[in-house]
Amino acid sequence: MSATSKPAASAEDVEAAWNDNKLAQVLYHDWEASTYDEKWSISYDERCVDYARDRFTAVAGTRGWPYGKTLEIGAGTGFFTLNLKLAGVLDEAHVTDLSPGMVEAAKKNAKTLGFAVEGKVADAEKLPYDDDTFDLVIGHAVIHHIPDVELAFREMLRVLKPGGRFVICGEPTRYGDLVARRLSRFTWWATTNVTKLPALAHWRRPQEELDESSRAAALEAVVDLHTFDPDTLARMASRAGATDVRTVTEELLAAWVGWPIRTFEAAVPEQKLGFGWRMFAYKSWLQLSKVDKALSAVVPDELYYNVSITGVADKQ
């Protein structure tokens, strides 16, 4: 389905989603599937391969590569699995998502890259796989969508072979998410109001597109269920049965700049922002990420935007 033909969520859809979170997850992610890669600047090239590999390595290191049989929960369009496969981190790839649209998008992306990837529509709280099946379970920006996170950890550990590892990256922290959302809301308000001025009207998206973005934001608020304190998240994984649990946090200044940039991009016509803008945004994120790493020695980890976690299935 093309970006121009994807169905918009109606006000009735949003109202129904408020009362059924699993419906909300499917509705939102099916709706986003056809344009998700474009929205988040996802690609399958050096830029995103480096990003995925570096995020994985930051929390889990490089031992055990390539992992033999791997599963991704909440895979979306396949960003994490496919870029990690390109990076040589994993071999046989399986992907799952609650959204049928996302599973189809991930399989399509894999086929385009020449990969054979197995995909299933599946709930991370009840994975349709036997015990001791996988060497690695991964996820990126997924567990904050899952109602019972500890149950999801138990399911990951169940399907992992003894000694297998899970790696979940890119989850929002409590304080980092609070700051990012406030910056995003202010950016949206400022951009949509300033572009009402006659002299800047050519920078304003059509009202129907702005309304659709507002409905998307409303659904996003429904599907984003959790933010995490790193220590609390680690204890949750340990209670689920994981050993060798470790967390790392990333993105402080990079998030403070990155979220307003993404919001600004959503509020103005796409044709106004060319390759030069994209490179400016990307290089700004890279440079600020370097500063963030230097600051990590003095800034509390819970202030950073992203938390990643890893652990091992100890079934002895």
PDB file of C-alpha atoms in Angstrom:
ATOM      1  CA  MET A   1       0.000   0.000   0.000  1.00  0.00           C
ATOM      2  CA  SER A   2       1.431   3.386  -0.914  1.00  0.00           C
ATOM      3  CA  ALA A   3       1.831   6.284   1.479  1.00  0.00           C
ATOM      4  CA  THR A   4      -0.891   8.190  -0.310  1.00  0.00           C
ATOM      5  CA  SER A   5      -3.405   5.363  -0.031  1.00  0.00           C
ATOM      6  CA  LYS A   6      -2.927   4.273   3.570  1.00  0.00           C
ATOM      7  CA  PRO A   7      -6.161   4.492   5.561  1.00  0.00           C
ATOM      8  CA  ALA A   8      -6.341   7.236   8.158  1.00  0.00           C
ATOM      9  CA  ALA A   9      -7.573   6.457  11.636  1.00  0.00           C
ATOM     10  CA  SER A  10     -10.961   8.029  12.176  1.00  0.00           C
ATOM     11  CA  ALA A  11     -12.109   9.676  15.373  1.00  0.00           C
ATOM     12  CA  GLU A  12     -14.182   6.520  15.995  1.00  0.00           C
ATOM     13  CA  ASP A  13     -11.073   4.349  15.587  1.00  0.00           C
ATOM     14  CA  VAL A  14      -9.192   6.414  18.138  1.00  0.00           C
ATOM     15  CA  GLU A  15     -12.118   6.265  20.567  1.00  0.00           C
ATOM     16  CA  ALA A  16     -12.308   2.476  20.274  1.00  0.00           C
ATOM     17  CA  ALA A  17      -8.553   2.183  20.739  1.00  0.00           C
ATOM     18  CA  TRP A  18      -8.732   3.968  24.084  1.00  0.00           C
ATOM     19  CA  ASN A  19     -10.751   1.006  25.392  1.00  0.00           C
ATOM     20  CA  ASP A  20      -8.768  -1.841  23.816  1.00  0.00           C
ATOM     21  CA  ASN A  21      -4.998  -1.509  23.901  1.00  0.00           C
ATOM     22  CA  LYS A  22      -4.251  -4.523  21.711  1.00  0.00           C
ATOM     23  CA  LEU A  23      -6.630  -3.074  19.116  1.00  0.00           C
ATOM     24  CA  ALA A  24      -4.811   0.227  19.440  1.00  0.00           C
ATOM     25  CA  GLN A  25      -1.449  -1.457  18.851  1.00  0.00           C
ATOM     26  CA  VAL A  26      -2.661  -3.193  15.691  1.00  0.00           C
ATOM     27  CA  LEU A  27      -4.547  -0.158  14.396  1.00  0.00           C
ATOM     28  CA  TYR A  28      -1.702   2.281  14.922  1.00  0.00           C
ATOM     29  CA  HIS A  29       1.062   0.072  13.587  1.00  0.00           C
ATOM     30  CA  ASP A  30      -0.944  -1.190  10.596  1.00  0.00           C
ATOM     31  CA  TRP A  31      -1.688   2.443   9.792  1.00  0.00           C
ATOM     32  CA  GLU A  32       1.985   3.395  10.091  1.00  0.00           C
ATOM     33  CA  ALA A  33       3.439   0.353   8.305  1.00  0.00           C
ATOM     34  CA  SER A  34       3.553   1.750   4.763  1.00  0.00           C
ATOM     35  CA  THR A  35       5.268   5.010   5.742  1.00  0.00           C
ATOM     36  CA  TYR A  36       7.134   4.004   8.909  1.00  0.00           C
ATOM     37  CA  ASP A  37      10.584   3.792   7.323  1.00  0.00           C
ATOM     38  CA  GLU A  38      10.169   7.208   5.751  1.00  0.00           C
ATOM     39  CA  LYS A  39       8.831   8.744   8.967  1.00  0.00           C
ATOM     40  CA  TRP A  40      11.806   7.580  11.024  1.00  0.00           C
ATOM     41  CA  SER A  41      14.426   7.925   8.247  1.00  0.00           C
ATOM     42  CA  ILE A  42      15.009   4.161   8.298  1.00  0.00           C
ATOM     43  CA  SER A  43      17.262   2.709   5.644  1.00  0.00           C
ATOM     44  CA  TYR A  44      19.376  -0.384   5.079  1.00  0.00           C
ATOM     45  CA  ASP A  45      22.742   1.163   4.343  1.00  0.00           C
ATOM     46  CA  GLU A  46      25.909   2.152   6.201  1.00  0.00           C
ATOM     47  CA  ARG A  47      24.161   4.825   8.287  1.00  0.00           C
ATOM     48  CA  CYS A  48      21.556   2.509   9.815  1.00  0.00           C
ATOM     49  CA  VAL A  49      23.806  -0.568   9.835  1.00  0.00           C
ATOM     50  CA  ASP A  50      26.268   1.378  11.999  1.00  0.00           C
ATOM     51  CA  TYR A  51      23.466   2.654  14.223  1.00  0.00           C
ATOM     52  CA  ALA A  52      21.962  -0.803  14.825  1.00  0.00           C
ATOM     53  CA  ARG A  53      25.338  -2.503  15.343  1.00  0.00           C
ATOM     54  CA  ASP A  54      26.619   0.211  17.715  1.00  0.00           C
ATOM     55  CA  ARG A  55      23.453   0.137  19.809  1.00  0.00           C
ATOM     56  CA  PHE A  56      23.632  -3.660  20.066  1.00  0.00           C
ATOM     57  CA  THR A  57      27.340  -3.610  20.883  1.00  0.00           C
ATOM     58  CA  ALA A  58      26.972  -0.923  23.550  1.00  0.00           C
ATOM     59  CA  VAL A  59      24.929  -3.239  25.754  1.00  0.00           C
ATOM     60  CA  ALA A  60      25.850  -6.773  24.584  1.00  0.00           C
ATOM     61  CA  GLY A  61      29.364  -6.574  23.153  1.00  0.00           C
ATOM     62  CA  THR A  62      30.614  -8.530  20.154  1.00  0.00           C
ATOM     63  CA  ARG A  63      31.048 -12.070  21.482  1.00  0.00           C
ATOM     64  CA  GLY A  64      29.067 -14.866  19.841  1.00  0.00           C
ATOM     65  CA  TRP A  65      28.707 -13.292  16.390  1.00  0.00           C
ATOM     66  CA  PRO A  66      27.032 -14.357  14.266  1.00  0.00           C
ATOM     67  CA  TYR A  67      24.162 -15.634  16.397  1.00  0.00           C
ATOM     68  CA  GLY A  68      22.673 -18.666  14.678  1.00  0.00           C
ATOM     69  CA  LYS A  69      18.883 -18.527  15.016  1.00  0.00           C
ATOM     70  CA  THR A  70      17.340 -15.246  16.091  1.00  0.00           C
ATOM     71  CA  LEU A  71      13.904 -13.843  16.849  1.00  0.00           C
ATOM     72  CA  GLU A  72      12.801 -10.230  16.951  1.00  0.00           C
ATOM     73  CA  ILE A  73       9.694  -9.244  18.899  1.00  0.00           C
ATOM     74  CA  GLY A  74       7.803  -6.182  17.713  1.00  0.00           C
ATOM     75  CA  ALA A  75       9.986  -6.077  14.628  1.00  0.00           C
ATOM     76  CA  GLY A  76       8.060  -3.361  12.830  1.00  0.00           C
ATOM     77  CA  THR A  77       9.378  -3.015   9.295  1.00  0.00           C
ATOM     78  CA  GLY A  78      12.490  -5.044  10.130  1.00  0.00           C
ATOM     79  CA  PHE A  79      14.869  -2.180  10.927  1.00  0.00           C
ATOM     80  CA  PHE A  80      16.800  -3.885  13.741  1.00  0.00           C
ATOM     81  CA  THR A  81      16.928  -7.449  12.389  1.00  0.00           C
ATOM     82  CA  LEU A  82      17.821  -6.537   8.823  1.00  0.00           C
ATOM     83  CA  ASN A  83      20.508  -4.015   9.720  1.00  0.00           C
ATOM     84  CA  LEU A  84      22.033  -6.393  12.275  1.00  0.00           C
ATOM     85  CA  LYS A  85      22.072  -9.099   9.610  1.00  0.00           C
ATOM     86  CA  LEU A  86      23.854  -6.717   7.251  1.00  0.00           C
ATOM     87  CA  ALA A  87      26.322  -6.011  10.068  1.00  0.00           C
ATOM     88  CA  GLY A  88      27.103  -9.712  10.519  1.00  0.00           C
ATOM     89  CA  VAL A  89      25.601  -9.910  14.009  1.00  0.00           C
ATOM     90  CA  LEU A  90      23.044 -12.616  13.218  1.00  0.00           C
ATOM     91  CA  ASP A  91      22.360 -15.364  10.700  1.00  0.00           C
ATOM     92  CA  GLU A  92      18.921 -17.041  10.507  1.00  0.00           C
ATOM     93  CA  ALA A  93      16.299 -14.371  11.188  1.00  0.00           C
ATOM     94  CA  HIS A  94      12.708 -14.657  12.394  1.00  0.00           C
ATOM     95  CA  VAL A  95      10.513 -11.613  13.002  1.00  0.00           C
ATOM     96  CA  THR A  96       7.212 -11.125  14.816  1.00  0.00           C
ATOM     97  CA  ASP A  97       4.844  -8.245  15.370  1.00  0.00           C
ATOM     98  CA  LEU A  98       1.301  -7.816  16.646  1.00  0.00           C
ATOM     99  CA  SER A  99       0.560  -5.837  13.467  1.00  0.00           C
ATOM    100  CA  PRO A 100       0.013  -7.851  10.264  1.00  0.00           C
ATOM    101  CA  GLY A 101       0.936  -4.767   8.258  1.00  0.00           C
ATOM    102  CA  MET A 102       4.316  -4.507   9.957  1.00  0.00           C
ATOM    103  CA  VAL A 103       5.094  -8.208   9.436  1.00  0.00           C
ATOM    104  CA  GLU A 104       4.364  -7.865   5.725  1.00  0.00           C
ATOM    105  CA  ALA A 105       6.519  -4.720   5.516  1.00  0.00           C
ATOM    106  CA  ALA A 106       9.426  -6.497   7.239  1.00  0.00           C
ATOM    107  CA  LYS A 107       9.189  -9.494   4.884  1.00  0.00           C
ATOM    108  CA  LYS A 108       9.023  -7.169   1.880  1.00  0.00           C
ATOM    109  CA  ASN A 109      12.115  -5.252   3.043  1.00  0.00           C
ATOM    110  CA  ALA A 110      13.963  -8.523   3.607  1.00  0.00           C
ATOM    111  CA  LYS A 111      13.091  -9.762   0.127  1.00  0.00           C
ATOM    112  CA  THR A 112      14.319  -6.497  -1.376  1.00  0.00           C
ATOM    113  CA  LEU A 113      17.653  -7.034   0.394  1.00  0.00           C
ATOM    114  CA  GLY A 114      17.853 -10.637  -0.793  1.00  0.00           C
ATOM    115  CA  PHE A 115      17.235 -12.211   2.618  1.00  0.00           C
ATOM    116  CA  ALA A 116      15.029 -15.131   3.577  1.00  0.00           C
ATOM    117  CA  VAL A 117      13.251 -14.016   6.766  1.00  0.00           C
ATOM    118  CA  GLU A 118      10.445 -15.906   8.484  1.00  0.00           C
ATOM    119  CA  GLY A 119       7.663 -13.685   9.834  1.00  0.00           C
ATOM    120  CA  LYS A 120       4.661 -14.307  12.089  1.00  0.00           C
ATOM    121  CA  VAL A 121       1.916 -12.156  13.563  1.00  0.00           C
ATOM    122  CA  ALA A 122       2.460 -12.742  17.275  1.00  0.00           C
ATOM    123  CA  ASP A 123       1.920 -11.283  20.721  1.00  0.00           C
ATOM    124  CA  ALA A 124       5.154 -10.877  22.689  1.00  0.00           C
ATOM    125  CA  GLU A 125       3.275 -11.974  25.821  1.00  0.00           C
ATOM    126  CA  LYS A 126       2.552 -15.369  24.212  1.00  0.00           C
ATOM    127  CA  LEU A 127       5.134 -16.272  21.602  1.00  0.00           C
ATOM    128  CA  PRO A 128       4.133 -19.097  19.205  1.00  0.00           C
ATOM    129  CA  TYR A 129       7.438 -20.971  19.477  1.00  0.00           C
ATOM    130  CA  ASP A 130       8.670 -23.993  21.409  1.00  0.00           C
ATOM    131  CA  ASP A 131      10.978 -23.736  24.400  1.00  0.00           C
ATOM    132  CA  ASP A 132      14.723 -23.522  23.706  1.00  0.00           C
ATOM    133  CA  THR A 133      14.366 -22.495  20.057  1.00  0.00           C
ATOM    134  CA  PHE A 134      16.527 -19.402  19.580  1.00  0.00           C
ATOM    135  CA  ASP A 135      20.108 -18.316  20.229  1.00  0.00           C
ATOM    136  CA  LEU A 136      19.165 -14.626  20.398  1.00  0.00           C
ATOM    137  CA  VAL A 137      15.985 -12.624  20.966  1.00  0.00           C
ATOM    138  CA  ILE A 138      16.074  -8.945  20.091  1.00  0.00           C
ATOM    139  CA  GLY A 139      13.821  -5.924  20.060  1.00  0.00           C
ATOM    140  CA  HIS A 140      14.105  -2.219  19.375  1.00  0.00           C
ATOM    141  CA  ALA A 141      11.728   0.367  20.859  1.00  0.00           C
ATOM    142  CA  VAL A 142       9.172  -2.359  21.579  1.00  0.00           C
ATOM    143  CA  ILE A 143       8.689  -3.275  25.243  1.00  0.00           C
ATOM    144  CA  HIS A 144       7.226   0.141  26.086  1.00  0.00           C
ATOM    145  CA  HIS A 145       4.272  -0.985  23.929  1.00  0.00           C
ATOM    146  CA  ILE A 146       3.736  -4.257  25.832  1.00  0.00           C
ATOM    147  CA  PRO A 147       1.191  -4.265  28.697  1.00  0.00           C
ATOM    148  CA  ASP A 148       2.976  -6.908  30.824  1.00  0.00           C
ATOM    149  CA  VAL A 149       6.705  -6.361  30.315  1.00  0.00           C
ATOM    150  CA  GLU A 150       7.797  -8.953  32.861  1.00  0.00           C
ATOM    151  CA  LEU A 151       5.656 -11.593  31.156  1.00  0.00           C
ATOM    152  CA  ALA A 152       7.310 -10.660  27.857  1.00  0.00           C
ATOM    153  CA  PHE A 153      10.742 -11.175  29.443  1.00  0.00           C
ATOM    154  CA  ARG A 154       9.607 -14.606  30.661  1.00  0.00           C
ATOM    155  CA  GLU A 155       8.510 -15.489  27.134  1.00  0.00           C
ATOM    156  CA  MET A 156      11.844 -14.345  25.669  1.00  0.00           C
ATOM    157  CA  LEU A 157      13.709 -16.487  28.191  1.00  0.00           C
ATOM    158  CA  ARG A 158      11.418 -19.465  27.532  1.00  0.00           C
ATOM    159  CA  VAL A 159      12.103 -19.542  23.786  1.00  0.00           C
ATOM    160  CA  LEU A 160      15.839 -18.957  24.243  1.00  0.00           C
ATOM    161  CA  LYS A 161      18.189 -21.912  24.358  1.00  0.00           C
ATOM    162  CA  PRO A 162      20.198 -22.322  27.597  1.00  0.00           C
ATOM    163  CA  GLY A 163      22.849 -19.619  27.507  1.00  0.00           C
ATOM    164  CA  GLY A 164      20.954 -17.680  24.843  1.00  0.00           C
ATOM    165  CA  ARG A 165      20.797 -13.922  25.091  1.00  0.00           C
ATOM    166  CA  PHE A 166      18.121 -11.266  24.738  1.00  0.00           C
ATOM    167  CA  VAL A 167      18.976  -7.718  23.698  1.00  0.00           C
ATOM    168  CA  ILE A 168      16.331  -4.999  23.864  1.00  0.00           C
ATOM    169  CA  CYS A 169      17.428  -1.533  22.750  1.00  0.00           C
ATOM    170  CA  GLY A 170      16.014   1.952  22.371  1.00  0.00           C
ATOM    171  CA  GLU A 171      13.451   2.058  25.184  1.00  0.00           C
ATOM    172  CA  PRO A 172      12.400   5.441  26.654  1.00  0.00           C
ATOM    173  CA  THR A 173      13.475   6.380  30.148  1.00  0.00           C
ATOM    174  CA  ARG A 174      11.057   8.144  32.479  1.00  0.00           C
ATOM    175  CA  TYR A 175      12.814  11.504  32.615  1.00  0.00           C
ATOM    176  CA  GLY A 176      14.255  11.421  29.118  1.00  0.00           C
ATOM    177  CA  ASP A 177      10.843  10.793  27.617  1.00  0.00           C
ATOM    178  CA  LEU A 178       9.270  13.579  29.683  1.00  0.00           C
ATOM    179  CA  VAL A 179      11.726  16.144  28.331  1.00  0.00           C
ATOM    180  CA  ALA A 180      11.520  14.855  24.744  1.00  0.00           C
ATOM    181  CA  ARG A 181       7.727  14.951  24.641  1.00  0.00           C
ATOM    182  CA  ARG A 182       7.576  18.463  26.048  1.00  0.00           C
ATOM    183  CA  LEU A 183      10.086  19.674  23.479  1.00  0.00           C
ATOM    184  CA  SER A 184       8.101  17.947  20.716  1.00  0.00           C
ATOM    185  CA  ARG A 185       4.791  19.458  21.804  1.00  0.00           C
ATOM    186  CA  PHE A 186       6.314  22.936  21.928  1.00  0.00           C
ATOM    187  CA  THR A 187       7.911  22.481  18.487  1.00  0.00           C
ATOM    188  CA  TRP A 188       4.601  21.336  16.983  1.00  0.00           C
ATOM    189  CA  TRP A 189       2.719  24.272  18.527  1.00  0.00           C
ATOM    190  CA  ALA A 190       5.330  26.801  17.428  1.00  0.00           C
ATOM    191  CA  THR A 191       5.691  25.482  13.870  1.00  0.00           C
ATOM    192  CA  THR A 192       1.980  25.094  13.146  1.00  0.00           C
ATOM    193  CA  ASN A 193       1.228  28.574  14.500  1.00  0.00           C
ATOM    194  CA  VAL A 194       4.132  30.424  12.882  1.00  0.00           C
ATOM    195  CA  THR A 195       3.277  28.914   9.494  1.00  0.00           C
ATOM    196  CA  LYS A 196      -0.173  30.478   9.735  1.00  0.00           C
ATOM    197  CA  LEU A 197       1.482  33.815   8.944  1.00  0.00           C
ATOM    198  CA  PRO A 198       0.859  34.801   5.296  1.00  0.00           C
ATOM    199  CA  ALA A 199       4.567  35.193   4.570  1.00  0.00           C
ATOM    200  CA  LEU A 200       5.232  31.604   5.720  1.00  0.00           C
ATOM    201  CA  ALA A 201       2.084  29.938   4.393  1.00  0.00           C
ATOM    202  CA  HIS A 202       4.109  27.975   1.824  1.00  0.00           C
ATOM    203  CA  TRP A 203       5.791  26.220   4.780  1.00  0.00           C
ATOM    204  CA  ARG A 204       2.474  24.979   6.157  1.00  0.00           C
ATOM    205  CA  ARG A 205       1.153  21.498   5.498  1.00  0.00           C
ATOM    206  CA  PRO A 206      -2.458  21.207   4.291  1.00  0.00           C
ATOM    207  CA  GLN A 207      -4.841  21.199   7.244  1.00  0.00           C
ATOM    208  CA  GLU A 208      -6.062  17.672   6.510  1.00  0.00           C
ATOM    209  CA  GLU A 209      -2.482  16.390   6.814  1.00  0.00           C
ATOM    210  CA  LEU A 210      -2.013  18.232  10.099  1.00  0.00           C
ATOM    211  CA  ASP A 211      -5.284  16.745  11.357  1.00  0.00           C
ATOM    212  CA  GLU A 212      -4.101  13.266  10.369  1.00  0.00           C
ATOM    213  CA  SER A 213      -0.827  13.819  12.233  1.00  0.00           C
ATOM    214  CA  SER A 214      -2.809  14.890  15.281  1.00  0.00           C
ATOM    215  CA  ARG A 215      -4.842  11.677  15.135  1.00  0.00           C
ATOM    216  CA  ALA A 216      -1.605   9.714  14.822  1.00  0.00           C
ATOM    217  CA  ALA A 217      -0.258  11.498  17.899  1.00  0.00           C
ATOM    218  CA  ALA A 218      -3.455  10.632  19.774  1.00  0.00           C
ATOM    219  CA  LEU A 219      -3.056   6.947  18.914  1.00  0.00           C
ATOM    220  CA  GLU A 220       0.642   7.065  19.732  1.00  0.00           C
ATOM    221  CA  ALA A 221      -0.251   8.261  23.219  1.00  0.00           C
ATOM    222  CA  VAL A 222      -2.451   5.160  23.576  1.00  0.00           C
ATOM    223  CA  VAL A 223       0.152   2.646  22.400  1.00  0.00           C
ATOM    224  CA  ASP A 224       3.086   4.087  24.362  1.00  0.00           C
ATOM    225  CA  LEU A 225       2.412   2.382  27.694  1.00  0.00           C
ATOM    226  CA  HIS A 226       5.634   2.636  29.674  1.00  0.00           C
ATOM    227  CA  THR A 227       8.777   4.558  30.390  1.00  0.00           C
ATOM    228  CA  PHE A 228      11.553   2.933  32.385  1.00  0.00           C
ATOM    229  CA  ASP A 229      13.980   3.540  35.177  1.00  0.00           C
ATOM    230  CA  PRO A 230      17.101   1.542  34.209  1.00  0.00           C
ATOM    231  CA  ASP A 231      17.550  -0.096  37.613  1.00  0.00           C
ATOM    232  CA  THR A 232      13.866  -1.013  37.881  1.00  0.00           C
ATOM    233  CA  LEU A 233      13.952  -2.487  34.378  1.00  0.00           C
ATOM    234  CA  ALA A 234      16.993  -4.607  35.280  1.00  0.00           C
ATOM    235  CA  ARG A 235      15.260  -5.946  38.396  1.00  0.00           C
ATOM    236  CA  MET A 236      12.208  -6.833  36.296  1.00  0.00           C
ATOM    237  CA  ALA A 237      14.338  -8.917  33.914  1.00  0.00           C
ATOM    238  CA  SER A 238      16.047 -10.625  36.846  1.00  0.00           C
ATOM    239  CA  ARG A 239      12.689 -11.527  38.416  1.00  0.00           C
ATOM    240  CA  ALA A 240      11.698 -13.059  35.081  1.00  0.00           C
ATOM    241  CA  GLY A 241      14.696 -15.398  35.379  1.00  0.00           C
ATOM    242  CA  ALA A 242      17.477 -13.658  33.459  1.00  0.00           C
ATOM    243  CA  THR A 243      21.084 -13.727  34.567  1.00  0.00           C
ATOM    244  CA  ASP A 244      23.995 -11.422  33.688  1.00  0.00           C
ATOM    245  CA  VAL A 245      21.545  -8.541  33.298  1.00  0.00           C
ATOM    246  CA  ARG A 246      23.028  -5.248  32.153  1.00  0.00           C
ATOM    247  CA  THR A 247      21.611  -1.887  31.081  1.00  0.00           C
ATOM    248  CA  VAL A 248      23.131   1.109  29.321  1.00  0.00           C
ATOM    249  CA  THR A 249      21.618   4.494  28.526  1.00  0.00           C
ATOM    250  CA  GLU A 250      22.226   6.730  25.502  1.00  0.00           C
ATOM    251  CA  GLU A 251      21.086  10.054  24.001  1.00  0.00           C
ATOM    252  CA  LEU A 252      20.837  13.162  26.151  1.00  0.00           C
ATOM    253  CA  LEU A 253      21.548  16.252  24.047  1.00  0.00           C
ATOM    254  CA  ALA A 254      20.997  14.127  20.939  1.00  0.00           C
ATOM    255  CA  ALA A 255      17.419  13.498  22.062  1.00  0.00           C
ATOM    256  CA  TRP A 256      16.837  17.122  23.088  1.00  0.00           C
ATOM    257  CA  VAL A 257      17.683  18.167  19.532  1.00  0.00           C
ATOM    258  CA  GLY A 258      16.501  15.071  17.672  1.00  0.00           C
ATOM    259  CA  TRP A 259      12.894  15.089  18.833  1.00  0.00           C
ATOM    260  CA  PRO A 260      12.240  18.747  17.904  1.00  0.00           C
ATOM    261  CA  ILE A 261      13.846  18.082  14.509  1.00  0.00           C
ATOM    262  CA  ARG A 262      11.550  15.097  13.868  1.00  0.00           C
ATOM    263  CA  THR A 263       8.531  17.102  14.989  1.00  0.00           C
ATOM    264  CA  PHE A 264       9.455  20.017  12.746  1.00  0.00           C
ATOM    265  CA  GLU A 265       9.799  17.606   9.808  1.00  0.00           C
ATOM    266  CA  ALA A 266       6.285  16.295  10.474  1.00  0.00           C
ATOM    267  CA  ALA A 267       4.817  19.806  10.603  1.00  0.00           C
ATOM    268  CA  VAL A 268       6.130  21.227   7.311  1.00  0.00           C
ATOM    269  CA  PRO A 269       5.808  20.049   3.686  1.00  0.00           C
ATOM    270  CA  GLU A 270       8.277  17.273   2.903  1.00  0.00           C
ATOM    271  CA  GLN A 271       9.464  18.930  -0.307  1.00  0.00           C
ATOM    272  CA  LYS A 272      10.783  21.876   1.704  1.00  0.00           C
ATOM    273  CA  LEU A 273      13.376  19.658   3.358  1.00  0.00           C
ATOM    274  CA  GLY A 274      15.901  18.217   0.951  1.00  0.00           C
ATOM    275  CA  PHE A 275      19.065  16.138   1.226  1.00  0.00           C
ATOM    276  CA  GLY A 276      20.997  18.987   2.839  1.00  0.00           C
ATOM    277  CA  TRP A 277      18.539  19.137   5.721  1.00  0.00           C
ATOM    278  CA  ARG A 278      18.659  15.369   6.200  1.00  0.00           C
ATOM    279  CA  MET A 279      22.446  15.404   6.399  1.00  0.00           C
ATOM    280  CA  PHE A 280      22.379  18.355   8.820  1.00  0.00           C
ATOM    281  CA  ALA A 281      19.977  16.480  11.090  1.00  0.00           C
ATOM    282  CA  TYR A 282      21.994  13.261  10.939  1.00  0.00           C
ATOM    283  CA  LYS A 283      25.382  14.891  11.512  1.00  0.00           C
ATOM    284  CA  SER A 284      23.969  16.940  14.381  1.00  0.00           C
ATOM    285  CA  TRP A 285      22.756  13.738  16.009  1.00  0.00           C
ATOM    286  CA  LEU A 286      26.154  12.082  15.516  1.00  0.00           C
ATOM    287  CA  GLN A 287      28.088  14.965  17.042  1.00  0.00           C
ATOM    288  CA  LEU A 288      25.744  15.353  19.988  1.00  0.00           C
ATOM    289  CA  SER A 289      25.859  11.595  20.608  1.00  0.00           C
ATOM    290  CA  LYS A 290      29.636  11.882  21.006  1.00  0.00           C
ATOM    291  CA  VAL A 291      29.152  14.654  23.551  1.00  0.00           C
ATOM    292  CA  ASP A 292      26.554  12.533  25.348  1.00  0.00           C
ATOM    293  CA  LYS A 293      29.034   9.676  25.732  1.00  0.00           C
ATOM    294  CA  ALA A 294      31.559  12.050  27.284  1.00  0.00           C
ATOM    295  CA  LEU A 295      28.923  13.373  29.674  1.00  0.00           C
ATOM    296  CA  SER A 296      27.894   9.890  30.811  1.00  0.00           C
ATOM    297  CA  ALA A 297      30.638   9.922  33.453  1.00  0.00           C
ATOM    298  CA  VAL A 298      28.920  12.769  35.307  1.00  0.00           C
ATOM    299  CA  VAL A 299      25.245  12.706  34.213  1.00  0.00           C
ATOM    300  CA  PRO A 300      22.929  10.171  35.950  1.00  0.00           C
ATOM    301  CA  ASP A 301      21.907   7.400  33.550  1.00  0.00           C
ATOM    302  CA  GLU A 302      18.198   7.897  34.216  1.00  0.00           C
ATOM    303  CA  LEU A 303      18.353  11.348  32.559  1.00  0.00           C
ATOM    304  CA  TYR A 304      19.326   9.880  29.195  1.00  0.00           C
ATOM    305  CA  TYR A 305      16.539   9.212  26.710  1.00  0.00           C
ATOM    306  CA  ASN A 306      17.216   5.600  25.673  1.00  0.00           C
ATOM    307  CA  VAL A 307      17.822   2.548  27.827  1.00  0.00           C
ATOM    308  CA  SER A 308      18.944  -0.809  26.455  1.00  0.00           C
ATOM    309  CA  ILE A 309      18.990  -4.086  28.372  1.00  0.00           C
ATOM    310  CA  THR A 310      20.502  -7.536  27.910  1.00  0.00           C
ATOM    311  CA  GLY A 311      20.391 -10.768  29.832  1.00  0.00           C
ATOM    312  CA  VAL A 312      21.041 -14.495  29.512  1.00  0.00           C
ATOM    313  CA  ALA A 313      18.751 -17.500  29.814  1.00  0.00           C
ATOM    314  CA  ASP A 314      20.272 -19.631  32.574  1.00  0.00           C
ATOM    315  CA  LYS A 315      18.394 -22.942  32.556  1.00  0.00           C
ATOM    316  CA  GLN A 316      20.870 -25.121  34.409  1.00  0.00           C
TER     317      GLN A 316
END
